[in-house]
Short mmCIF file of N, CA, C and O in Angstrom, two decimals:
data_model
loop_
_atom_site.label_atom_id
_atom_site.label_comp_id
_atom_site.label_asym_id
_atom_site.label_seq_id
_atom_site.Cartn_x
_atom_site.Cartn_y
_atom_site.Cartn_z
N UNK A 14 -3.24 -6.94 -8.89
CA UNK A 14 -3.96 -6.36 -10.01
C UNK A 14 -4.56 -7.47 -10.88
O UNK A 14 -4.32 -7.54 -12.07
N UNK A 15 -5.35 -8.32 -10.29
CA UNK A 15 -5.99 -9.39 -11.04
C UNK A 15 -6.98 -8.85 -12.08
O UNK A 15 -7.36 -9.58 -12.99
N UNK A 16 -7.37 -7.59 -11.96
CA UNK A 16 -8.22 -7.00 -12.99
C UNK A 16 -7.47 -6.88 -14.31
O UNK A 16 -8.08 -6.88 -15.37
N UNK A 17 -6.15 -6.78 -14.25
CA UNK A 17 -5.31 -6.72 -15.45
C UNK A 17 -4.98 -8.12 -15.94
O UNK A 17 -5.06 -8.40 -17.12
N UNK A 18 -4.60 -8.99 -15.02
CA UNK A 18 -4.25 -10.36 -15.38
C UNK A 18 -3.78 -11.12 -14.17
O UNK A 18 -3.36 -10.53 -13.16
N UNK A 19 -3.83 -12.42 -14.26
CA UNK A 19 -3.44 -13.28 -13.15
C UNK A 19 -1.95 -13.15 -12.86
O UNK A 19 -1.12 -13.32 -13.75
N UNK A 20 -1.62 -12.77 -11.65
CA UNK A 20 -0.22 -12.63 -11.24
C UNK A 20 0.36 -11.24 -11.47
O UNK A 20 1.53 -11.01 -11.16
N UNK A 21 -0.42 -10.30 -11.98
CA UNK A 21 0.08 -8.95 -12.21
C UNK A 21 0.17 -8.21 -10.88
O UNK A 21 -0.75 -8.24 -10.07
N UNK A 22 1.32 -7.58 -10.66
CA UNK A 22 1.58 -6.83 -9.44
C UNK A 22 1.75 -5.35 -9.76
O UNK A 22 1.92 -4.97 -10.91
N UNK A 23 1.75 -4.54 -8.71
CA UNK A 23 1.85 -3.09 -8.88
C UNK A 23 2.89 -2.54 -7.91
O UNK A 23 2.94 -2.94 -6.75
N UNK A 24 3.71 -1.66 -8.41
CA UNK A 24 4.63 -0.89 -7.56
C UNK A 24 4.11 0.54 -7.55
O UNK A 24 3.84 1.11 -8.61
N UNK A 25 3.98 1.11 -6.36
CA UNK A 25 3.52 2.49 -6.22
C UNK A 25 4.69 3.34 -5.76
O UNK A 25 5.36 3.00 -4.79
N UNK A 26 4.91 4.43 -6.45
CA UNK A 26 6.03 5.33 -6.14
C UNK A 26 5.45 6.73 -5.97
O UNK A 26 4.71 7.20 -6.83
N UNK A 27 5.81 7.37 -4.86
CA UNK A 27 5.35 8.74 -4.60
C UNK A 27 6.57 9.62 -4.37
O UNK A 27 7.54 9.21 -3.75
N UNK A 28 6.49 10.83 -4.87
CA UNK A 28 7.45 11.85 -4.48
C UNK A 28 6.65 13.08 -4.03
O UNK A 28 5.42 13.00 -3.92
N UNK A 29 7.31 14.17 -3.80
CA UNK A 29 6.60 15.33 -3.26
C UNK A 29 5.61 15.95 -4.24
O UNK A 29 4.68 16.65 -3.82
N UNK A 30 5.75 15.66 -5.52
CA UNK A 30 4.87 16.32 -6.49
C UNK A 30 3.88 15.39 -7.19
O UNK A 30 2.91 15.86 -7.76
N UNK A 31 4.11 14.08 -7.16
CA UNK A 31 3.25 13.21 -7.95
C UNK A 31 3.32 11.76 -7.47
O UNK A 31 4.05 11.44 -6.54
N UNK A 32 2.55 10.92 -8.16
CA UNK A 32 2.54 9.48 -7.88
C UNK A 32 2.69 8.74 -9.21
O UNK A 32 2.21 9.20 -10.25
N UNK A 33 3.36 7.60 -9.15
CA UNK A 33 3.62 6.80 -10.34
C UNK A 33 3.26 5.36 -10.04
O UNK A 33 3.29 4.93 -8.88
N UNK A 34 2.95 4.60 -11.10
CA UNK A 34 2.63 3.18 -10.96
C UNK A 34 3.41 2.39 -12.01
O UNK A 34 3.60 2.86 -13.13
N UNK A 35 3.82 1.20 -11.61
CA UNK A 35 4.45 0.24 -12.52
C UNK A 35 3.66 -1.05 -12.38
O UNK A 35 3.53 -1.59 -11.27
N UNK A 36 3.10 -1.55 -13.49
CA UNK A 36 2.38 -2.81 -13.49
C UNK A 36 3.28 -3.85 -14.15
O UNK A 36 3.78 -3.62 -15.25
N UNK A 37 3.49 -4.97 -13.47
CA UNK A 37 4.43 -5.97 -13.97
C UNK A 37 3.94 -7.36 -13.62
O UNK A 37 3.07 -7.55 -12.77
N UNK A 38 4.53 -8.35 -14.28
CA UNK A 38 4.26 -9.74 -13.95
C UNK A 38 5.62 -10.44 -13.79
O UNK A 38 6.50 -10.29 -14.63
N UNK A 39 5.78 -11.14 -12.67
CA UNK A 39 7.05 -11.79 -12.35
C UNK A 39 6.86 -13.27 -12.07
O UNK A 39 7.61 -13.86 -11.32
N UNK A 40 5.87 -13.89 -12.69
CA UNK A 40 5.60 -15.30 -12.40
C UNK A 40 6.32 -16.25 -13.34
O UNK A 40 6.19 -17.46 -13.22
N UNK A 41 7.07 -15.71 -14.29
CA UNK A 41 7.82 -16.54 -15.23
C UNK A 41 9.29 -16.56 -14.84
O UNK A 41 9.84 -15.53 -14.46
N UNK A 42 9.91 -17.71 -14.95
CA UNK A 42 11.26 -17.89 -14.45
C UNK A 42 12.31 -17.06 -15.20
O UNK A 42 13.29 -16.63 -14.61
N UNK A 43 12.07 -16.80 -16.49
CA UNK A 43 13.12 -16.18 -17.29
C UNK A 43 13.15 -14.65 -17.24
O UNK A 43 14.14 -14.04 -17.62
N UNK A 44 12.08 -14.01 -16.78
CA UNK A 44 12.07 -12.54 -16.83
C UNK A 44 10.96 -11.94 -15.99
O UNK A 44 9.97 -12.61 -15.67
N UNK A 45 11.13 -10.68 -15.66
CA UNK A 45 10.06 -9.85 -15.11
C UNK A 45 9.59 -8.99 -16.27
O UNK A 45 10.39 -8.29 -16.91
N UNK A 46 8.31 -9.06 -16.59
CA UNK A 46 7.75 -8.32 -17.71
C UNK A 46 7.02 -7.08 -17.19
O UNK A 46 6.04 -7.21 -16.44
N UNK A 47 7.49 -5.90 -17.58
CA UNK A 47 6.82 -4.65 -17.23
C UNK A 47 5.75 -4.40 -18.28
O UNK A 47 6.04 -4.30 -19.46
N UNK A 48 4.50 -4.33 -17.82
CA UNK A 48 3.37 -4.17 -18.73
C UNK A 48 3.06 -2.71 -19.01
O UNK A 48 2.67 -2.36 -20.12
N UNK A 49 3.23 -1.86 -18.00
CA UNK A 49 2.88 -0.45 -18.18
C UNK A 49 3.41 0.36 -17.00
O UNK A 49 3.37 -0.10 -15.86
N UNK A 50 3.90 1.55 -17.30
CA UNK A 50 4.34 2.52 -16.28
C UNK A 50 3.65 3.84 -16.59
O UNK A 50 3.56 4.22 -17.76
N UNK A 51 3.18 4.52 -15.56
CA UNK A 51 2.47 5.76 -15.82
C UNK A 51 2.44 6.64 -14.58
O UNK A 51 2.63 6.17 -13.46
N UNK A 52 2.22 7.93 -14.81
CA UNK A 52 2.06 8.89 -13.73
C UNK A 52 0.58 8.99 -13.41
O UNK A 52 -0.25 9.11 -14.31
N UNK A 53 0.26 8.90 -12.14
CA UNK A 53 -1.14 9.02 -11.70
C UNK A 53 -1.57 10.47 -11.77
O UNK A 53 -0.89 11.35 -11.28
N UNK A 54 -2.72 10.69 -12.40
CA UNK A 54 -3.29 12.04 -12.51
C UNK A 54 -4.51 12.19 -11.61
O UNK A 54 -4.92 13.29 -11.30
N UNK A 55 -5.11 11.06 -11.21
CA UNK A 55 -6.31 11.09 -10.38
C UNK A 55 -6.20 9.97 -9.33
O UNK A 55 -5.32 9.12 -9.41
N UNK A 56 -7.09 9.98 -8.39
CA UNK A 56 -7.08 8.97 -7.33
C UNK A 56 -7.26 7.56 -7.89
O UNK A 56 -6.58 6.64 -7.51
N UNK A 57 -8.19 7.42 -8.82
CA UNK A 57 -8.49 6.13 -9.41
C UNK A 57 -7.66 5.91 -10.67
O UNK A 57 -7.47 6.83 -11.46
N UNK A 58 -7.16 4.68 -10.86
CA UNK A 58 -6.41 4.35 -12.06
C UNK A 58 -7.35 4.38 -13.26
O UNK A 58 -8.44 3.80 -13.22
N UNK A 59 -6.94 5.05 -14.31
CA UNK A 59 -7.82 5.22 -15.46
C UNK A 59 -8.07 3.90 -16.18
O UNK A 59 -7.23 3.00 -16.19
N UNK A 60 -9.24 3.82 -16.78
CA UNK A 60 -9.63 2.63 -17.53
C UNK A 60 -8.66 2.38 -18.68
O UNK A 60 -8.31 1.24 -18.97
N UNK A 61 -8.21 3.43 -19.34
CA UNK A 61 -7.29 3.27 -20.47
C UNK A 61 -5.95 2.68 -20.03
O UNK A 61 -5.36 1.86 -20.75
N UNK A 62 -5.46 3.08 -18.85
CA UNK A 62 -4.21 2.50 -18.34
C UNK A 62 -4.39 1.01 -18.04
O UNK A 62 -3.52 0.20 -18.35
N UNK A 63 -5.52 0.66 -17.42
CA UNK A 63 -5.79 -0.75 -17.11
C UNK A 63 -5.97 -1.58 -18.37
O UNK A 63 -5.44 -2.70 -18.47
N UNK A 64 -6.66 -1.03 -19.36
CA UNK A 64 -6.87 -1.75 -20.62
C UNK A 64 -5.57 -1.95 -21.38
O UNK A 64 -5.35 -3.01 -21.97
N UNK A 65 -4.71 -0.95 -21.37
CA UNK A 65 -3.41 -1.07 -22.04
C UNK A 65 -2.58 -2.19 -21.41
O UNK A 65 -2.04 -3.04 -22.11
N UNK A 66 -2.50 -2.20 -20.09
CA UNK A 66 -1.74 -3.24 -19.39
C UNK A 66 -2.37 -4.62 -19.62
O UNK A 66 -1.65 -5.61 -19.84
N UNK A 67 -3.69 -4.71 -19.60
CA UNK A 67 -4.37 -5.99 -19.82
C UNK A 67 -4.12 -6.51 -21.24
O UNK A 67 -3.90 -7.71 -21.43
N UNK A 68 -4.12 -5.62 -22.22
CA UNK A 68 -3.83 -6.02 -23.59
C UNK A 68 -2.42 -6.54 -23.74
O UNK A 68 -2.17 -7.54 -24.41
N UNK A 69 -1.48 -5.88 -23.10
CA UNK A 69 -0.08 -6.33 -23.13
C UNK A 69 0.07 -7.67 -22.42
O UNK A 69 0.85 -8.51 -22.85
N UNK A 70 -0.66 -7.85 -21.33
CA UNK A 70 -0.63 -9.14 -20.63
C UNK A 70 -1.16 -10.25 -21.53
O UNK A 70 -0.55 -11.31 -21.63
N UNK A 71 -2.29 -10.01 -22.19
CA UNK A 71 -2.85 -11.01 -23.11
C UNK A 71 -1.87 -11.34 -24.23
O UNK A 71 -1.69 -12.51 -24.59
N UNK A 72 -1.22 -10.32 -24.79
CA UNK A 72 -0.23 -10.54 -25.84
C UNK A 72 0.95 -11.37 -25.33
O UNK A 72 1.44 -12.25 -26.04
N UNK A 73 1.37 -11.10 -24.11
CA UNK A 73 2.47 -11.87 -23.51
C UNK A 73 2.09 -13.34 -23.36
O UNK A 73 2.86 -14.23 -23.73
N UNK A 74 0.91 -13.59 -22.84
CA UNK A 74 0.45 -14.97 -22.64
C UNK A 74 0.33 -15.69 -23.99
O UNK A 74 0.74 -16.84 -24.14
N UNK A 75 -0.19 -14.98 -24.98
CA UNK A 75 -0.34 -15.56 -26.32
C UNK A 75 1.03 -15.91 -26.90
O UNK A 75 1.24 -16.97 -27.47
N UNK A 76 1.99 -14.99 -26.77
CA UNK A 76 3.33 -15.21 -27.29
C UNK A 76 4.03 -16.39 -26.60
O UNK A 76 4.71 -17.17 -27.24
N UNK A 77 3.83 -16.50 -25.31
CA UNK A 77 4.48 -17.59 -24.56
C UNK A 77 3.87 -18.96 -24.89
O UNK A 77 4.51 -19.97 -24.69
N UNK A 78 2.64 -18.99 -25.38
CA UNK A 78 1.99 -20.27 -25.65
C UNK A 78 2.36 -20.84 -27.02
O UNK A 78 1.97 -21.93 -27.36
N UNK A 79 3.13 -20.10 -27.81
CA UNK A 79 3.54 -20.58 -29.14
C UNK A 79 4.65 -21.58 -29.05
O UNK A 79 5.46 -21.66 -28.27
#
């Protein structure tokens, strides 16, 4: 998911009724940071979900650079 941020990965989970996504980054030694989890409502991931995860990724990078 480089559209969200460098090193961001995605876990896809399906059950009989729906699909879910977890966007996370695991490139830092101290933790795995979950950026966003959501239930898929359409085939394509919504722009708002991608923007939310990207904003959280930017905040994480900013916080780590202090």
